[in-house]
């Protein structure tokens, strides 16, 4: 019992199914931690970093969309009121 834990047979397949369900129903959530991906600290840190990067990209895309929408609205409004 003094060794690195091992996942049960089929763990990764079950996790893929759970991830698909989670992504479909709750896309803003994700699994993190050694219970799901990698049993070591390095695996946990790498997964957390990858997940944080994913969320930063998603949030950045949303912010860019909002900024573009506001710019379009202001530009349209200024053009309409300048006439």
Short mmCIF file of N, CA, C and O in Angstrom, two decimals:
data_model
loop_
_atom_site.label_atom_id
_atom_site.label_comp_id
_atom_site.label_asym_id
_atom_site.label_seq_id
_atom_site.Cartn_x
_atom_site.Cartn_y
_atom_site.Cartn_z
N UNK A 1 0.80 -1.20 0.00
CA UNK A 1 0.00 0.00 0.00
C UNK A 1 0.84 1.26 0.00
O UNK A 1 0.34 2.35 0.14
N UNK A 2 2.11 1.13 -0.14
CA UNK A 2 3.03 2.27 -0.13
C UNK A 2 3.48 2.58 -1.57
O UNK A 2 4.66 2.70 -1.83
N UNK A 3 2.53 2.70 -2.48
CA UNK A 3 2.89 2.97 -3.87
C UNK A 3 1.94 4.01 -4.45
O UNK A 3 0.99 4.44 -3.81
N UNK A 4 2.21 4.38 -5.69
CA UNK A 4 1.34 5.33 -6.37
C UNK A 4 0.03 4.62 -6.71
O UNK A 4 0.03 3.51 -7.24
N UNK A 5 -1.10 5.23 -6.40
CA UNK A 5 -2.39 4.60 -6.68
C UNK A 5 -2.60 4.38 -8.18
O UNK A 5 -2.04 5.11 -9.01
N UNK A 6 -3.40 3.42 -8.51
CA UNK A 6 -3.74 3.10 -9.89
C UNK A 6 -5.24 3.27 -10.08
O UNK A 6 -6.02 3.01 -9.17
N UNK A 7 -5.63 3.69 -11.27
CA UNK A 7 -7.06 3.77 -11.59
C UNK A 7 -7.58 2.38 -11.90
O UNK A 7 -6.85 1.51 -12.38
N UNK A 8 -8.86 2.17 -11.66
CA UNK A 8 -9.50 0.90 -11.99
C UNK A 8 -9.61 0.77 -13.51
O UNK A 8 -9.65 1.77 -14.25
N UNK A 9 -9.68 -0.45 -13.99
CA UNK A 9 -9.86 -0.72 -15.42
C UNK A 9 -11.17 -0.05 -15.86
O UNK A 9 -12.19 -0.16 -15.19
N UNK A 10 -11.09 0.69 -16.95
CA UNK A 10 -12.26 1.38 -17.49
C UNK A 10 -12.43 2.81 -16.98
O UNK A 10 -13.37 3.50 -17.39
N UNK A 11 -11.54 3.23 -16.10
CA UNK A 11 -11.65 4.58 -15.53
C UNK A 11 -11.68 5.65 -16.62
O UNK A 11 -12.54 6.54 -16.60
N UNK A 12 -10.76 5.58 -17.56
CA UNK A 12 -10.66 6.62 -18.59
C UNK A 12 -11.88 6.64 -19.51
O UNK A 12 -12.34 7.71 -19.90
N UNK A 13 -12.43 5.47 -19.81
CA UNK A 13 -13.63 5.41 -20.65
C UNK A 13 -14.82 6.01 -19.91
O UNK A 13 -15.62 6.76 -20.49
N UNK A 14 -14.96 5.68 -18.64
CA UNK A 14 -16.05 6.26 -17.84
C UNK A 14 -15.90 7.77 -17.74
O UNK A 14 -16.88 8.51 -17.83
N UNK A 15 -14.67 8.23 -17.56
CA UNK A 15 -14.41 9.66 -17.46
C UNK A 15 -14.76 10.37 -18.77
O UNK A 15 -15.35 11.47 -18.76
N UNK A 16 -14.44 9.77 -19.90
CA UNK A 16 -14.80 10.36 -21.19
C UNK A 16 -16.31 10.51 -21.32
O UNK A 16 -16.80 11.54 -21.79
N UNK A 17 -17.06 9.49 -20.89
CA UNK A 17 -18.52 9.56 -20.93
C UNK A 17 -19.04 10.67 -20.01
O UNK A 17 -19.93 11.44 -20.38
N UNK A 18 -18.48 10.75 -18.81
CA UNK A 18 -18.89 11.79 -17.87
C UNK A 18 -18.57 13.18 -18.40
O UNK A 18 -19.37 14.11 -18.28
N UNK A 19 -17.39 13.32 -19.02
CA UNK A 19 -17.00 14.62 -19.58
C UNK A 19 -17.96 15.04 -20.69
O UNK A 19 -18.33 16.21 -20.78
N UNK A 20 -18.34 14.10 -21.54
CA UNK A 20 -19.27 14.42 -22.62
C UNK A 20 -20.61 14.89 -22.06
O UNK A 20 -21.17 15.88 -22.54
N UNK A 21 -21.09 14.21 -21.04
CA UNK A 21 -22.35 14.60 -20.41
C UNK A 21 -22.22 15.96 -19.74
O UNK A 21 -23.10 16.81 -19.87
N UNK A 22 -21.12 16.18 -19.05
CA UNK A 22 -20.89 17.45 -18.38
C UNK A 22 -20.80 18.58 -19.38
O UNK A 22 -21.43 19.64 -19.20
N UNK A 23 -20.05 18.38 -20.46
CA UNK A 23 -19.89 19.41 -21.48
C UNK A 23 -21.22 19.75 -22.14
O UNK A 23 -21.51 20.91 -22.40
N UNK A 24 -22.04 18.73 -22.36
CA UNK A 24 -23.34 18.94 -23.00
C UNK A 24 -24.30 19.70 -22.10
O UNK A 24 -25.03 20.58 -22.55
N UNK A 25 -24.30 19.38 -20.81
CA UNK A 25 -25.28 19.95 -19.89
C UNK A 25 -24.78 21.13 -19.07
O UNK A 25 -25.56 22.00 -18.69
N UNK A 26 -23.50 21.15 -18.78
CA UNK A 26 -22.90 22.21 -17.96
C UNK A 26 -21.52 22.58 -18.52
O UNK A 26 -20.50 22.28 -17.91
N UNK A 27 -21.48 23.23 -19.68
CA UNK A 27 -20.19 23.49 -20.34
C UNK A 27 -19.23 24.36 -19.53
O UNK A 27 -18.03 24.36 -19.79
N UNK A 28 -19.75 25.07 -18.55
CA UNK A 28 -18.88 25.94 -17.75
C UNK A 28 -18.17 25.18 -16.63
O UNK A 28 -17.31 25.74 -15.95
N UNK A 29 -18.48 23.90 -16.43
CA UNK A 29 -17.85 23.10 -15.39
C UNK A 29 -16.86 22.11 -15.98
O UNK A 29 -16.95 21.74 -17.14
N UNK A 30 -15.93 21.66 -15.14
CA UNK A 30 -14.94 20.68 -15.58
C UNK A 30 -14.50 19.84 -14.39
O UNK A 30 -14.70 20.23 -13.25
N UNK A 31 -13.92 18.71 -14.67
CA UNK A 31 -13.35 17.86 -13.64
C UNK A 31 -11.89 18.25 -13.44
O UNK A 31 -11.16 18.45 -14.39
N UNK A 32 -11.48 18.36 -12.20
CA UNK A 32 -10.08 18.63 -11.87
C UNK A 32 -9.67 17.74 -10.72
O UNK A 32 -10.50 17.34 -9.90
N UNK A 33 -8.40 17.46 -10.63
CA UNK A 33 -7.87 16.75 -9.47
C UNK A 33 -7.39 15.35 -9.79
O UNK A 33 -7.62 14.80 -10.86
N UNK A 34 -6.71 14.80 -8.84
CA UNK A 34 -6.10 13.48 -9.03
C UNK A 34 -7.12 12.35 -9.07
O UNK A 34 -6.79 11.26 -9.51
N UNK A 35 -8.34 12.62 -8.66
CA UNK A 35 -9.37 11.59 -8.77
C UNK A 35 -9.72 11.32 -10.23
O UNK A 35 -10.26 10.27 -10.55
N UNK A 36 -9.41 12.26 -11.10
CA UNK A 36 -9.80 12.16 -12.49
C UNK A 36 -8.63 12.00 -13.44
O UNK A 36 -8.67 11.19 -14.36
N UNK A 37 -7.60 12.83 -13.29
CA UNK A 37 -6.50 12.86 -14.25
C UNK A 37 -5.16 12.81 -13.53
O UNK A 37 -4.78 13.78 -12.89
N UNK A 38 -4.45 11.76 -13.67
CA UNK A 38 -3.11 11.68 -13.12
C UNK A 38 -3.10 11.66 -11.60
O UNK A 38 -3.85 12.38 -10.96
N UNK A 39 -2.28 10.83 -11.04
CA UNK A 39 -2.28 10.65 -9.59
C UNK A 39 -1.20 11.47 -8.90
O UNK A 39 -1.19 11.56 -7.68
N UNK A 40 -0.32 12.10 -9.64
CA UNK A 40 0.76 12.86 -9.04
C UNK A 40 0.47 14.35 -9.00
O UNK A 40 -0.43 14.84 -9.68
N UNK A 41 1.26 15.05 -8.23
CA UNK A 41 1.10 16.50 -8.12
C UNK A 41 1.36 17.17 -9.46
O UNK A 41 0.62 18.08 -9.86
N UNK A 42 2.37 16.72 -10.18
CA UNK A 42 2.68 17.33 -11.49
C UNK A 42 1.50 17.19 -12.45
O UNK A 42 1.18 18.13 -13.18
N UNK A 43 0.85 16.03 -12.45
CA UNK A 43 -0.33 15.82 -13.31
C UNK A 43 -1.45 16.78 -12.92
O UNK A 43 -2.12 17.36 -13.77
N UNK A 44 -1.65 16.93 -11.63
CA UNK A 44 -2.71 17.80 -11.12
C UNK A 44 -2.44 19.25 -11.51
O UNK A 44 -3.34 19.96 -11.96
N UNK A 45 -1.21 19.70 -11.36
CA UNK A 45 -0.84 21.07 -11.70
C UNK A 45 -0.98 21.30 -13.20
O UNK A 45 -1.52 22.33 -13.64
N UNK A 46 -0.52 20.35 -14.00
CA UNK A 46 -0.61 20.49 -15.46
C UNK A 46 -2.07 20.56 -15.91
O UNK A 46 -2.42 21.38 -16.78
N UNK A 47 -2.92 19.73 -15.33
CA UNK A 47 -4.33 19.74 -15.68
C UNK A 47 -4.99 21.05 -15.25
O UNK A 47 -5.80 21.62 -15.99
N UNK A 48 -4.65 21.54 -14.07
CA UNK A 48 -5.21 22.80 -13.60
C UNK A 48 -4.78 23.96 -14.52
O UNK A 48 -5.61 24.82 -14.85
N UNK A 49 -3.52 23.95 -14.94
CA UNK A 49 -3.04 25.01 -15.84
C UNK A 49 -3.75 24.95 -17.19
O UNK A 49 -4.20 25.97 -17.71
N UNK A 50 -3.89 23.75 -17.74
CA UNK A 50 -4.58 23.60 -19.02
C UNK A 50 -6.04 24.05 -18.92
O UNK A 50 -6.56 24.71 -19.83
N UNK A 51 -6.68 23.72 -17.82
CA UNK A 51 -8.06 24.12 -17.63
C UNK A 51 -8.18 25.63 -17.46
O UNK A 51 -9.07 26.26 -18.03
N UNK A 52 -7.28 26.23 -16.70
CA UNK A 52 -7.28 27.69 -16.54
C UNK A 52 -7.07 28.37 -17.89
O UNK A 52 -7.77 29.35 -18.20
N UNK A 53 -6.15 27.86 -18.70
CA UNK A 53 -5.91 28.43 -20.03
C UNK A 53 -7.18 28.35 -20.88
O UNK A 53 -7.52 29.29 -21.60
N UNK A 54 -7.86 27.22 -20.80
CA UNK A 54 -9.11 27.03 -21.57
C UNK A 54 -10.15 28.07 -21.17
O UNK A 54 -10.78 28.69 -22.02
N UNK A 55 -10.31 28.30 -19.87
CA UNK A 55 -11.30 29.26 -19.41
C UNK A 55 -10.88 30.69 -19.72
O UNK A 55 -11.74 31.52 -20.04
N UNK A 56 -9.61 31.00 -19.67
CA UNK A 56 -9.14 32.34 -20.03
C UNK A 56 -9.45 32.61 -21.51
O UNK A 56 -9.92 33.70 -21.87
N UNK A 57 -9.19 31.63 -22.37
CA UNK A 57 -9.51 31.79 -23.79
C UNK A 57 -11.01 32.01 -24.00
O UNK A 57 -11.42 32.86 -24.79
N UNK A 58 -11.83 31.23 -23.30
CA UNK A 58 -13.28 31.35 -23.45
C UNK A 58 -13.76 32.72 -22.98
O UNK A 58 -14.59 33.37 -23.65
N UNK A 59 -13.27 33.17 -21.84
CA UNK A 59 -13.67 34.47 -21.31
C UNK A 59 -13.17 35.58 -22.22
O UNK A 59 -13.90 36.55 -22.48
N UNK A 60 -11.96 35.46 -22.72
CA UNK A 60 -11.41 36.48 -23.63
C UNK A 60 -12.26 36.60 -24.88
O UNK A 60 -12.51 37.72 -25.36
N UNK A 61 -12.71 35.48 -25.40
CA UNK A 61 -13.56 35.50 -26.60
C UNK A 61 -14.88 36.21 -26.30
O UNK A 61 -15.38 36.99 -27.12
N UNK A 62 -15.44 35.98 -25.13
CA UNK A 62 -16.69 36.64 -24.75
C UNK A 62 -16.47 38.14 -24.59
O UNK A 62 -17.30 38.94 -25.02
N UNK A 63 -15.37 38.51 -23.96
CA UNK A 63 -15.06 39.93 -23.79
C UNK A 63 -14.87 40.60 -25.14
O UNK A 63 -15.38 41.70 -25.37
N UNK A 64 -14.15 39.95 -26.05
CA UNK A 64 -13.95 40.51 -27.39
C UNK A 64 -15.28 40.71 -28.10
O UNK A 64 -15.50 41.73 -28.76
N UNK A 65 -16.20 39.75 -27.97
CA UNK A 65 -17.52 39.86 -28.60
C UNK A 65 -18.27 41.06 -28.05
O UNK A 65 -18.86 41.84 -28.80
N UNK A 66 -18.25 41.23 -26.73
CA UNK A 66 -18.95 42.36 -26.10
C UNK A 66 -18.32 43.68 -26.55
O UNK A 66 -19.04 44.63 -26.90
N UNK A 67 -17.00 43.75 -26.58
CA UNK A 67 -16.34 44.97 -27.02
C UNK A 67 -16.69 45.30 -28.46
O UNK A 67 -16.96 46.46 -28.80
N UNK A 68 -16.72 44.30 -29.33
CA UNK A 68 -17.07 44.52 -30.73
C UNK A 68 -18.52 44.97 -30.85
O UNK A 68 -18.84 45.86 -31.66
N UNK A 69 -19.40 44.40 -30.05
CA UNK A 69 -20.81 44.78 -30.09
C UNK A 69 -21.00 46.22 -29.64
O UNK A 69 -21.76 46.98 -30.25
N UNK A 70 -20.32 46.61 -28.57
CA UNK A 70 -20.41 47.98 -28.09
C UNK A 70 -19.84 48.94 -29.12
O UNK A 70 -20.44 49.99 -29.40
N UNK A 71 -18.70 48.60 -29.73
CA UNK A 71 -18.10 49.45 -30.75
C UNK A 71 -19.06 49.62 -31.93
O UNK A 71 -19.26 50.74 -32.42
N UNK A 72 -19.70 48.52 -32.36
CA UNK A 72 -20.65 48.59 -33.47
C UNK A 72 -21.82 49.50 -33.11
O UNK A 72 -22.25 50.34 -33.90
N UNK A 73 -22.35 49.34 -31.90
CA UNK A 73 -23.48 50.15 -31.46
C UNK A 73 -23.10 51.63 -31.42
O UNK A 73 -23.84 52.47 -31.93
N UNK A 74 -21.98 51.94 -30.81
CA UNK A 74 -21.55 53.34 -30.70
C UNK A 74 -21.29 53.92 -32.07
O UNK A 74 -21.71 55.05 -32.38
N UNK A 75 -20.64 53.17 -32.93
CA UNK A 75 -20.35 53.64 -34.29
C UNK A 75 -21.67 53.89 -35.06
O UNK A 75 -21.82 54.92 -35.72
N UNK A 76 -22.58 52.95 -34.94
CA UNK A 76 -23.89 53.11 -35.62
C UNK A 76 -24.64 54.30 -35.07
O UNK A 76 -25.25 55.06 -35.82
N UNK A 77 -24.62 54.45 -33.75
CA UNK A 77 -25.33 55.56 -33.12
C UNK A 77 -24.72 56.88 -33.55
O UNK A 77 -25.45 57.82 -33.91
N UNK A 78 -23.40 56.98 -33.54
CA UNK A 78 -22.74 58.21 -33.96
C UNK A 78 -23.02 58.54 -35.41
O UNK A 78 -23.24 59.70 -35.77
N UNK A 79 -23.05 57.52 -36.26
CA UNK A 79 -23.34 57.75 -37.68
C UNK A 79 -24.78 58.21 -37.85
O UNK A 79 -25.06 59.11 -38.67
N UNK A 80 -25.71 57.65 -37.08
CA UNK A 80 -27.12 57.99 -37.21
C UNK A 80 -27.39 59.40 -36.69
O UNK A 80 -28.23 60.13 -37.22
N UNK A 81 -26.70 59.80 -35.64
CA UNK A 81 -26.95 61.13 -35.06
C UNK A 81 -26.18 62.24 -35.79
O UNK A 81 -26.48 63.40 -35.60
N UNK A 82 -25.22 61.86 -36.61
CA UNK A 82 -24.42 62.87 -37.33
C UNK A 82 -25.16 63.37 -38.56
O UNK A 82 -24.79 64.40 -39.11
N UNK A 83 -26.18 62.68 -38.96
CA UNK A 83 -26.89 63.07 -40.19
C UNK A 83 -27.81 64.24 -39.95
O UNK A 83 -28.36 64.56 -39.03
#
